[in-house]
Amino acid sequence: MFGIGGKKKDRQLDADLDELARAETLAFGGVGIAGTLLPVTEAYRRVEAALADHPEEVRERIDRVLDEGTPAGKVYAATLLDRLDPAAGRRAWETLREDTAEFGTFTGCVMGRTTLREYATDRHSEA
């Protein structure tokens, strides 16, 4: 595979995707009273930026997170995939609707738990 901006950027992207793959909590924005970004949220944002700049190079790495990641990691991957390729994103969400694995969520100050099935159905019913 060709690099997307040098070895340092490739290493950062790999580290960010590893962070997503092992994520235990899903948070797309700041959490807590201070609105602090979790490391996984920061990693998601960097991967999202890399995806916009180098979609082909990042796609297979996202597919790996979708296949091998934790439940929260799979949601991050499906969300990214949905932005890159809506048809592939719909297929990913359809697959996740069959999975009952649980993960943590964080929206603002509110922590919760859900399953992949519930998340994919509630938030991506159009998929």
Short mmCIF file of C-alpha atoms in Angstrom, two decimals:
data_model
loop_
_atom_site.label_atom_id
_atom_site.label_comp_id
_atom_site.label_asym_id
_atom_site.label_seq_id
_atom_site.Cartn_x
_atom_site.Cartn_y
_atom_site.Cartn_z
CA MET A 1 0.00 0.00 0.00
CA PHE A 2 1.17 3.49 -0.73
CA GLY A 3 1.65 5.88 2.14
CA ILE A 4 -0.74 8.73 2.66
CA GLY A 5 1.74 11.35 3.70
CA GLY A 6 4.90 9.81 4.97
CA LYS A 7 5.79 7.22 7.55
CA LYS A 8 4.89 9.43 10.50
CA LYS A 9 1.37 10.06 9.17
CA ASP A 10 0.94 6.37 8.33
CA ARG A 11 2.00 5.43 11.87
CA GLN A 12 -0.45 7.98 13.31
CA LEU A 13 -3.27 6.64 11.14
CA ASP A 14 -2.46 3.06 12.17
CA ALA A 15 -2.42 4.11 15.82
CA ASP A 16 -5.74 5.93 15.42
CA LEU A 17 -7.35 2.93 13.73
CA ASP A 18 -6.02 0.67 16.49
CA GLU A 19 -7.60 3.06 19.00
CA LEU A 20 -10.94 2.76 17.19
CA ALA A 21 -10.63 -1.02 16.91
CA ARG A 22 -10.30 -1.41 20.68
CA ALA A 23 -12.78 1.31 21.68
CA GLU A 24 -15.00 0.48 24.62
CA THR A 25 -17.06 3.67 24.47
CA LEU A 26 -18.70 5.52 21.61
CA ALA A 27 -18.52 9.32 21.82
CA PHE A 28 -18.60 11.58 18.79
CA GLY A 29 -18.35 14.82 20.76
CA GLY A 30 -17.11 16.20 24.04
CA VAL A 31 -18.08 14.44 27.26
CA GLY A 32 -18.66 15.55 30.79
CA ILE A 33 -19.28 19.03 32.08
CA ALA A 34 -16.06 20.29 30.52
CA GLY A 35 -16.86 18.72 27.14
CA THR A 36 -13.55 16.88 27.06
CA LEU A 37 -12.77 14.86 23.96
CA LEU A 38 -11.91 11.25 24.66
CA PRO A 39 -8.77 9.91 22.97
CA VAL A 40 -10.96 7.65 20.83
CA THR A 41 -13.00 10.64 19.66
CA GLU A 42 -9.84 12.46 18.69
CA ALA A 43 -8.65 9.34 16.84
CA TYR A 44 -11.99 9.13 15.03
CA ARG A 45 -11.68 12.74 13.89
CA ARG A 46 -8.16 12.19 12.56
CA VAL A 47 -9.25 9.09 10.65
CA GLU A 48 -12.24 11.00 9.30
CA ALA A 49 -9.91 13.73 8.01
CA ALA A 50 -7.56 11.16 6.47
CA LEU A 51 -10.52 9.47 4.83
CA ALA A 52 -11.59 12.72 3.22
CA ASP A 53 -8.09 13.30 1.86
CA HIS A 54 -7.15 9.70 0.91
CA PRO A 55 -10.30 7.56 0.67
CA GLU A 56 -8.84 4.58 -1.18
CA GLU A 57 -5.85 4.23 1.10
CA VAL A 58 -7.92 4.39 4.27
CA ARG A 59 -10.86 2.23 3.16
CA GLU A 60 -9.28 -1.19 3.66
CA ARG A 61 -8.08 -0.17 7.11
CA ILE A 62 -11.63 0.85 8.05
CA ASP A 63 -12.90 -2.50 6.76
CA ARG A 64 -10.46 -4.22 9.13
CA VAL A 65 -11.89 -2.31 12.11
CA LEU A 66 -15.41 -3.21 10.98
CA ASP A 67 -14.44 -6.90 10.81
CA GLU A 68 -12.19 -7.18 13.87
CA GLY A 69 -13.02 -4.28 16.17
CA THR A 70 -14.90 -4.11 19.44
CA PRO A 71 -18.61 -3.28 19.21
CA ALA A 72 -17.91 0.45 19.67
CA GLY A 73 -15.09 0.20 17.14
CA LYS A 74 -17.47 -1.34 14.62
CA VAL A 75 -19.84 1.61 15.04
CA TYR A 76 -17.00 4.05 14.40
CA ALA A 77 -15.98 2.05 11.32
CA ALA A 78 -19.53 1.77 9.96
CA THR A 79 -20.02 5.51 10.44
CA LEU A 80 -16.85 6.27 8.50
CA LEU A 81 -17.73 3.76 5.81
CA ASP A 82 -21.21 5.26 5.49
CA ARG A 83 -19.64 8.64 4.72
CA LEU A 84 -17.26 7.19 2.15
CA ASP A 85 -19.57 4.74 0.41
CA PRO A 86 -23.26 4.96 1.42
CA ALA A 87 -24.14 1.59 -0.17
CA ALA A 88 -21.33 -0.17 1.71
CA GLY A 89 -22.34 1.73 4.84
CA ARG A 90 -25.94 0.46 4.53
CA ARG A 91 -24.64 -3.10 4.20
CA ALA A 92 -22.47 -2.62 7.29
CA TRP A 93 -25.40 -1.29 9.33
CA GLU A 94 -27.59 -4.17 8.16
CA THR A 95 -24.96 -6.63 9.37
CA LEU A 96 -24.60 -4.84 12.70
CA ARG A 97 -28.38 -5.09 13.26
CA GLU A 98 -27.86 -8.82 13.77
CA ASP A 99 -25.26 -8.37 16.52
CA THR A 100 -26.30 -8.21 20.17
CA ALA A 101 -22.87 -7.25 21.54
CA GLU A 102 -22.96 -4.37 24.05
CA PHE A 103 -20.86 -1.23 24.28
CA GLY A 104 -20.78 2.01 26.23
CA THR A 105 -22.03 5.33 24.91
CA PHE A 106 -21.34 8.85 25.99
CA THR A 107 -23.42 11.83 24.91
CA GLY A 108 -22.49 15.00 26.75
CA CYS A 109 -22.70 14.15 30.44
CA VAL A 110 -24.86 11.07 29.93
CA MET A 111 -23.28 7.63 29.95
CA GLY A 112 -25.20 4.66 28.71
CA ARG A 113 -25.03 1.19 27.23
CA THR A 114 -26.59 -0.23 24.12
CA THR A 115 -26.17 -3.11 21.70
CA LEU A 116 -25.07 -2.99 18.12
CA ARG A 117 -28.55 -4.15 17.17
CA GLU A 118 -30.23 -1.30 19.07
CA TYR A 119 -27.78 1.33 17.85
CA ALA A 120 -27.96 0.28 14.20
CA THR A 121 -31.75 0.06 14.31
CA ASP A 122 -32.43 3.26 16.29
CA ARG A 123 -29.96 5.55 14.59
CA HIS A 124 -29.68 4.06 11.14
CA SER A 125 -33.15 2.77 10.32
CA GLU A 126 -32.89 4.23 6.83
CA ALA A 127 -29.87 2.02 6.11
#
